[in-house]
mmCIF file with all atom_site columns, C-alpha atoms in Angstrom:
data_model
loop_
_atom_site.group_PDB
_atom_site.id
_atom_site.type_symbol
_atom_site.label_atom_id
_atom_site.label_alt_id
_atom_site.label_comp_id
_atom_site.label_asym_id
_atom_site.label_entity_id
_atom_site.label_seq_id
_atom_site.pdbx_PDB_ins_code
_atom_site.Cartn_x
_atom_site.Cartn_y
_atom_site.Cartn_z
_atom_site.occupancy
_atom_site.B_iso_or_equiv
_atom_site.pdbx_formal_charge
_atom_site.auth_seq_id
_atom_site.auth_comp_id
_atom_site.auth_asym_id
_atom_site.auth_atom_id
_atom_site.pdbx_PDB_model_num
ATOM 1   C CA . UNK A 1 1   ? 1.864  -24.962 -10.292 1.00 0.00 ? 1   UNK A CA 1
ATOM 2   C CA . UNK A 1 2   ? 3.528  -22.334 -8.527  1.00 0.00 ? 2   UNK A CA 1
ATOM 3   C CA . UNK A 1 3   ? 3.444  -22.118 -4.467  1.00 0.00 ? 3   UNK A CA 1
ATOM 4   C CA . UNK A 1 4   ? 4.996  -19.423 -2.578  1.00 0.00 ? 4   UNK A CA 1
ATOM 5   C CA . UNK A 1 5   ? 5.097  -20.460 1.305   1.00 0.00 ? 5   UNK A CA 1
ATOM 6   C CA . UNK A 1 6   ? 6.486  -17.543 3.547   1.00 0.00 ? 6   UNK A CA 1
ATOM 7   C CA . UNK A 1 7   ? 7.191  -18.350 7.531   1.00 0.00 ? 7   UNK A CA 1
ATOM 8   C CA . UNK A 1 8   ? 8.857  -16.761 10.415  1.00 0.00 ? 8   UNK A CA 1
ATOM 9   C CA . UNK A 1 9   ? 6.667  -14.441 11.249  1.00 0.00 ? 9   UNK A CA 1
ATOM 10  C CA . UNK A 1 10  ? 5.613  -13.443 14.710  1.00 0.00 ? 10  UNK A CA 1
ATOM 11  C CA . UNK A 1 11  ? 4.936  -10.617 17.608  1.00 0.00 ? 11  UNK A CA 1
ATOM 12  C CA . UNK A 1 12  ? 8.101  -8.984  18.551  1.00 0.00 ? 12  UNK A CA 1
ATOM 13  C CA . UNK A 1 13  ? 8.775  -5.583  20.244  1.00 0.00 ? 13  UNK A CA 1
ATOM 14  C CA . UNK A 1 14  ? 9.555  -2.304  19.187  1.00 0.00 ? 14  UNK A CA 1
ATOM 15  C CA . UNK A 1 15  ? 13.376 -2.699  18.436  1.00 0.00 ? 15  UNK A CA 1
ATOM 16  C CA . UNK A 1 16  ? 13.482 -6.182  17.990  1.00 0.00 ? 16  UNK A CA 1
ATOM 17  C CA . UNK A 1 17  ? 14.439 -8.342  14.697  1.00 0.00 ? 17  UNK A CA 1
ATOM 18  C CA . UNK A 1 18  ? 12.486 -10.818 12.952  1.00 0.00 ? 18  UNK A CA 1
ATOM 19  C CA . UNK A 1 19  ? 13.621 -13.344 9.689   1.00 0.00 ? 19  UNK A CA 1
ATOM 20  C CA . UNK A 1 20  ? 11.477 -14.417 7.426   1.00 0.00 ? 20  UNK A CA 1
ATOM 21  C CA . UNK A 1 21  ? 11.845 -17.155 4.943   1.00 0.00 ? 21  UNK A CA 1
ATOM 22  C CA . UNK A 1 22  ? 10.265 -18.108 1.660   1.00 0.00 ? 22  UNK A CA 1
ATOM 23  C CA . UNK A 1 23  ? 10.535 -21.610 -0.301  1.00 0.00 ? 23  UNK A CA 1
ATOM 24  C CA . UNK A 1 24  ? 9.256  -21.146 -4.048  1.00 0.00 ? 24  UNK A CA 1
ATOM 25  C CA . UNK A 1 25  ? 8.000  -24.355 -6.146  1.00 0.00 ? 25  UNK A CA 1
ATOM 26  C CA . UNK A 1 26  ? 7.094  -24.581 -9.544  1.00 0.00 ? 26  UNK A CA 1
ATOM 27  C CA . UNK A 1 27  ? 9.345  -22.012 -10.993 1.00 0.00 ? 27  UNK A CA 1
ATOM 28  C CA . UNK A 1 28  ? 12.513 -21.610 -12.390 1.00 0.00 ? 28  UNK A CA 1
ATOM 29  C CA . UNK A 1 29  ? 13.699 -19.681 -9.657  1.00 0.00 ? 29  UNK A CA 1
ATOM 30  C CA . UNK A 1 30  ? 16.607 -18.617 -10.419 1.00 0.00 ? 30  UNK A CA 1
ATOM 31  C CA . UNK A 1 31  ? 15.661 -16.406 -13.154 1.00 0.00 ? 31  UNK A CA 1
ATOM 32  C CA . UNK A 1 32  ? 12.879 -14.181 -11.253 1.00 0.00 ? 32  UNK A CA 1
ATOM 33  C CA . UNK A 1 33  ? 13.441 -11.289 -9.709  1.00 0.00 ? 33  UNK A CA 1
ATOM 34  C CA . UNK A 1 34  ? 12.038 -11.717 -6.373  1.00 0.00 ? 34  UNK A CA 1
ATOM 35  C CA . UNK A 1 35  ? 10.629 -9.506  -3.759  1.00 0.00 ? 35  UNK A CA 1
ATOM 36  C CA . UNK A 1 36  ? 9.203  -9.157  0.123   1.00 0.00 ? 36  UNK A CA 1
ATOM 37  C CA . UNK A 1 37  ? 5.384  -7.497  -0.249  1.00 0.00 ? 37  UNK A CA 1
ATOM 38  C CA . UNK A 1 38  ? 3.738  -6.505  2.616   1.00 0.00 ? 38  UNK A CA 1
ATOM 39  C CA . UNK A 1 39  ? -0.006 -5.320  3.481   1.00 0.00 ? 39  UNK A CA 1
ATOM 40  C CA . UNK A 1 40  ? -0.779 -4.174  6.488   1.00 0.00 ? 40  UNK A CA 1
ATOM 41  C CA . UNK A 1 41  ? -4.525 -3.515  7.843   1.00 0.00 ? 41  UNK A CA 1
ATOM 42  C CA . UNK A 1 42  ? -6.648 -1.010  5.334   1.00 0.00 ? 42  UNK A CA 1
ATOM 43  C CA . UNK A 1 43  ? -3.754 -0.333  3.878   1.00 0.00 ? 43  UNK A CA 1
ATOM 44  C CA . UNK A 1 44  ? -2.436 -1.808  -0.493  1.00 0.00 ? 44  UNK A CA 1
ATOM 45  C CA . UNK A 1 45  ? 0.184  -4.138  -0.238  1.00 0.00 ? 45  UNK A CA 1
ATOM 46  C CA . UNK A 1 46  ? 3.288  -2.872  -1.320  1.00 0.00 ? 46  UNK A CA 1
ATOM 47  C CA . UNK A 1 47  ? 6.921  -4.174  -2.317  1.00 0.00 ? 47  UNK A CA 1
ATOM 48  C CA . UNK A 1 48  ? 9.563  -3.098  0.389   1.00 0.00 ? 48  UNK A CA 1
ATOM 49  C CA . UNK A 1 49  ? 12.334 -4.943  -0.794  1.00 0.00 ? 49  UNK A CA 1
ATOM 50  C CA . UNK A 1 50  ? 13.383 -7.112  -3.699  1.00 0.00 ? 50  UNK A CA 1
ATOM 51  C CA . UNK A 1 51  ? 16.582 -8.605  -5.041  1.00 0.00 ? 51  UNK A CA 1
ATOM 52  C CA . UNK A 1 52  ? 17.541 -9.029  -8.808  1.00 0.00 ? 52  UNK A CA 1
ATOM 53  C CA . UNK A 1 53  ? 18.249 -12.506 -10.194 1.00 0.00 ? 53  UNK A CA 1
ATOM 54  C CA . UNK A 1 54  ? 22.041 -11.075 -10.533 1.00 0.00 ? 54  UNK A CA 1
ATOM 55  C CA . UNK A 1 55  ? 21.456 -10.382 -7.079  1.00 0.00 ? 55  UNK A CA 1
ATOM 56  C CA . UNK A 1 56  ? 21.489 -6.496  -6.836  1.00 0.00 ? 56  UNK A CA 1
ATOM 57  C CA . UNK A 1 57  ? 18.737 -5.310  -4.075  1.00 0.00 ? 57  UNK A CA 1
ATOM 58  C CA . UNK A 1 58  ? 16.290 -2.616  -3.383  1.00 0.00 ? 58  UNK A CA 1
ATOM 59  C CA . UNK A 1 59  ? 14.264 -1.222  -1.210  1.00 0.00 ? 59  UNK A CA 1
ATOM 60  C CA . UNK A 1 60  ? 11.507 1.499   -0.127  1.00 0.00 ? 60  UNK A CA 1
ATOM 61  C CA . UNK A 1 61  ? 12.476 4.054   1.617   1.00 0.00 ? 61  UNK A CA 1
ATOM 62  C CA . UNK A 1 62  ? 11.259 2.885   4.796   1.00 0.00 ? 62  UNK A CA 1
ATOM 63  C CA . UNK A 1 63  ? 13.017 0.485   5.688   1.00 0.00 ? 63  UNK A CA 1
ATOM 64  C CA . UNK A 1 64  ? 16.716 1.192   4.008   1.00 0.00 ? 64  UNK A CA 1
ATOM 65  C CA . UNK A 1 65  ? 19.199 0.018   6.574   1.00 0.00 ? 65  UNK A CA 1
ATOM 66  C CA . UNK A 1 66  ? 17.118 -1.727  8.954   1.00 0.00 ? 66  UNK A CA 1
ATOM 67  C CA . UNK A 1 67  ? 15.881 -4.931  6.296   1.00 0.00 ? 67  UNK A CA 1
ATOM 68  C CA . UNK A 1 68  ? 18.098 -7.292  4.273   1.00 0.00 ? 68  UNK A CA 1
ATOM 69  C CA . UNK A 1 69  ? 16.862 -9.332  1.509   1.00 0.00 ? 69  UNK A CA 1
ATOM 70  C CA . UNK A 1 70  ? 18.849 -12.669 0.149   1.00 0.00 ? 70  UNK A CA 1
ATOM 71  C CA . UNK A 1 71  ? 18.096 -15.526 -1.529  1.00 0.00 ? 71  UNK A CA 1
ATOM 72  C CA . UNK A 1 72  ? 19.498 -18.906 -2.441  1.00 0.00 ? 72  UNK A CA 1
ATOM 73  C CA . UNK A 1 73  ? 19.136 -19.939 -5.605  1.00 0.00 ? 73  UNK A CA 1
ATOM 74  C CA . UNK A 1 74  ? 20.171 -23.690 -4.890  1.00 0.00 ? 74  UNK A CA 1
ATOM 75  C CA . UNK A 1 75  ? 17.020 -23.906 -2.368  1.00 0.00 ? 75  UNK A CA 1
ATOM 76  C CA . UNK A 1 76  ? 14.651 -22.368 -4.575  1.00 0.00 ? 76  UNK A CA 1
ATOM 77  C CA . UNK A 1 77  ? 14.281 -19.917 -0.851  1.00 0.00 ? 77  UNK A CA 1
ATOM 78  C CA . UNK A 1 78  ? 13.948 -16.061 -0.609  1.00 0.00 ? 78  UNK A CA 1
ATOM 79  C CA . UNK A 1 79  ? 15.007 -14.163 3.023   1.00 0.00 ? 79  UNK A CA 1
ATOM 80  C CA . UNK A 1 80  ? 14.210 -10.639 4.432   1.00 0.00 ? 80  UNK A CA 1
ATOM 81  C CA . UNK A 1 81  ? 16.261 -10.055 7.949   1.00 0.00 ? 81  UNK A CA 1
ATOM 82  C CA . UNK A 1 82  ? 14.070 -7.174  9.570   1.00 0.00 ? 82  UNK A CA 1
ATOM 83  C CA . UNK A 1 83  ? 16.063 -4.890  12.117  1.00 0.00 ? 83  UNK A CA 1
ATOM 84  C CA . UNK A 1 84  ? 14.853 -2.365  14.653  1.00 0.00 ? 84  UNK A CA 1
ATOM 85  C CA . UNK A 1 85  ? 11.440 -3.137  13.817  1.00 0.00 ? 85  UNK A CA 1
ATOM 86  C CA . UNK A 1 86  ? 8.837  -0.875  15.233  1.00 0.00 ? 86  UNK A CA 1
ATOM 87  C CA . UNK A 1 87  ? 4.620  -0.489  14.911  1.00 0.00 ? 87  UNK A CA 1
ATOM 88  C CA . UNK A 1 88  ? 4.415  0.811   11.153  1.00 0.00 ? 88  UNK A CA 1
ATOM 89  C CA . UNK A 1 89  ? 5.723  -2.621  10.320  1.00 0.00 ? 89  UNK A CA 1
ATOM 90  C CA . UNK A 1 90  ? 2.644  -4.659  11.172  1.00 0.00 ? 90  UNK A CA 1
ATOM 91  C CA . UNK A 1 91  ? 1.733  -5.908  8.360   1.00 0.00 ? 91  UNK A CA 1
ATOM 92  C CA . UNK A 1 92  ? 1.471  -9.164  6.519   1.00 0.00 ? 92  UNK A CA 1
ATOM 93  C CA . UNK A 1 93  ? 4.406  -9.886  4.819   1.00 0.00 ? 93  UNK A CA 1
ATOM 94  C CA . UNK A 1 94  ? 4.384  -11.924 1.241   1.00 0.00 ? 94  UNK A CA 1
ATOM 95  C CA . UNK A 1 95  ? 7.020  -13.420 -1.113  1.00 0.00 ? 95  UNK A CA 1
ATOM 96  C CA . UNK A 1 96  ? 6.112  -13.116 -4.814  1.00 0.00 ? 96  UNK A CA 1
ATOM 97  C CA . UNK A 1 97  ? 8.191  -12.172 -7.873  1.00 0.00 ? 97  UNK A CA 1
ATOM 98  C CA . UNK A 1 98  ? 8.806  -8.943  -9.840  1.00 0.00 ? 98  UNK A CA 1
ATOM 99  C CA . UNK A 1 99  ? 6.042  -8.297  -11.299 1.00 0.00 ? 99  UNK A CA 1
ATOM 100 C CA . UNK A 1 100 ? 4.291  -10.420 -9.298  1.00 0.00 ? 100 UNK A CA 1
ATOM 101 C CA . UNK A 1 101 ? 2.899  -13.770 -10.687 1.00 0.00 ? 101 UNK A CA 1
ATOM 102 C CA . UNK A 1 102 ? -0.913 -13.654 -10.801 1.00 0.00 ? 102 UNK A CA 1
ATOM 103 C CA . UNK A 1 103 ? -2.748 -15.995 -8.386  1.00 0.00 ? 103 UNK A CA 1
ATOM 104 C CA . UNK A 1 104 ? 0.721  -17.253 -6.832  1.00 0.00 ? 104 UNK A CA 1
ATOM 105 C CA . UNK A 1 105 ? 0.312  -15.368 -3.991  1.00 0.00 ? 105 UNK A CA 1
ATOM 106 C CA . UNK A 1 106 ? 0.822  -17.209 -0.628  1.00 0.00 ? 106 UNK A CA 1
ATOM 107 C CA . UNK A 1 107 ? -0.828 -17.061 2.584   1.00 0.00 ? 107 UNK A CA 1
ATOM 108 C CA . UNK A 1 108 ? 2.003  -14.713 4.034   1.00 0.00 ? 108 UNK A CA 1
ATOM 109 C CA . UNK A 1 109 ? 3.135  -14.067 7.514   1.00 0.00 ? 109 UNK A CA 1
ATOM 110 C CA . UNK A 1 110 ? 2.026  -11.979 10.373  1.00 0.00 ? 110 UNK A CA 1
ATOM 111 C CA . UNK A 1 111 ? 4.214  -9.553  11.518  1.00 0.00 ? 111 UNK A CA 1
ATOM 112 C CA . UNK A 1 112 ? 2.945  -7.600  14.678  1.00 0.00 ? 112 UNK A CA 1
ATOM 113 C CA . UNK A 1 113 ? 5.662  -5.512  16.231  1.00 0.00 ? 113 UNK A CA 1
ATOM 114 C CA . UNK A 1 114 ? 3.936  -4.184  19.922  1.00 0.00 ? 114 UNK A CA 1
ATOM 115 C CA . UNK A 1 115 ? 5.030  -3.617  23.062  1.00 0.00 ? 115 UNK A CA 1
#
């Protein structure tokens, strides 16, 4: 059974930085290529940022240069550093793989950037 848990989200201001962390179970981690999805109010969720099993990342457009995505493979975890966040990042942000595995999703964590 796969579980996805995501954490360190938060309320931060305009400018500010946030980490968030993912610990997978249940899969062979190492071999997915895994990504940071986010969904923010009446809006689709959509991938901003994922990282190849070899390691080589990507992102939307959006957010080139200000987010970082990592993982380590020997803790089964997945990381996204957010920099010089600001209001169009609200959103709740979600760990899944690429493509994403059906009904693995997570519960996700709350990012509100406001002043």
């Amino acid at each position: 059974q796969v579980q996805l848990v995501e954490s360190g989200g938060g309320l931060v201001q305009p400018g500010g930085s946030l980490r968030l962390s993912c610990a997978a179970s249940g899969i062979i981690f190492s071999i997915y290529n895994m990504a940071w999805y986010r969904q923010a109010p009446g809006k689709q969720r959509e991938l901003v940022a994922a990282i190849t099993r070899g390691g080589t990342r990507n992102y939307v457009d959006s957010v080139k240069g200000r987010f970082t995505i990592s993982r380590d493979n020997a803790k089964n975890t997945v990381s996204l550093r957010m920099n010089s966040l600001n209001p169009d990042d609200t959103a709740v942000y979600y760990c899944n793989a690429v493509p994403a595995l059906r009904d693995s999703w997570g519960q996700g964590t709350q990012v509100t950037v406001s002043s």
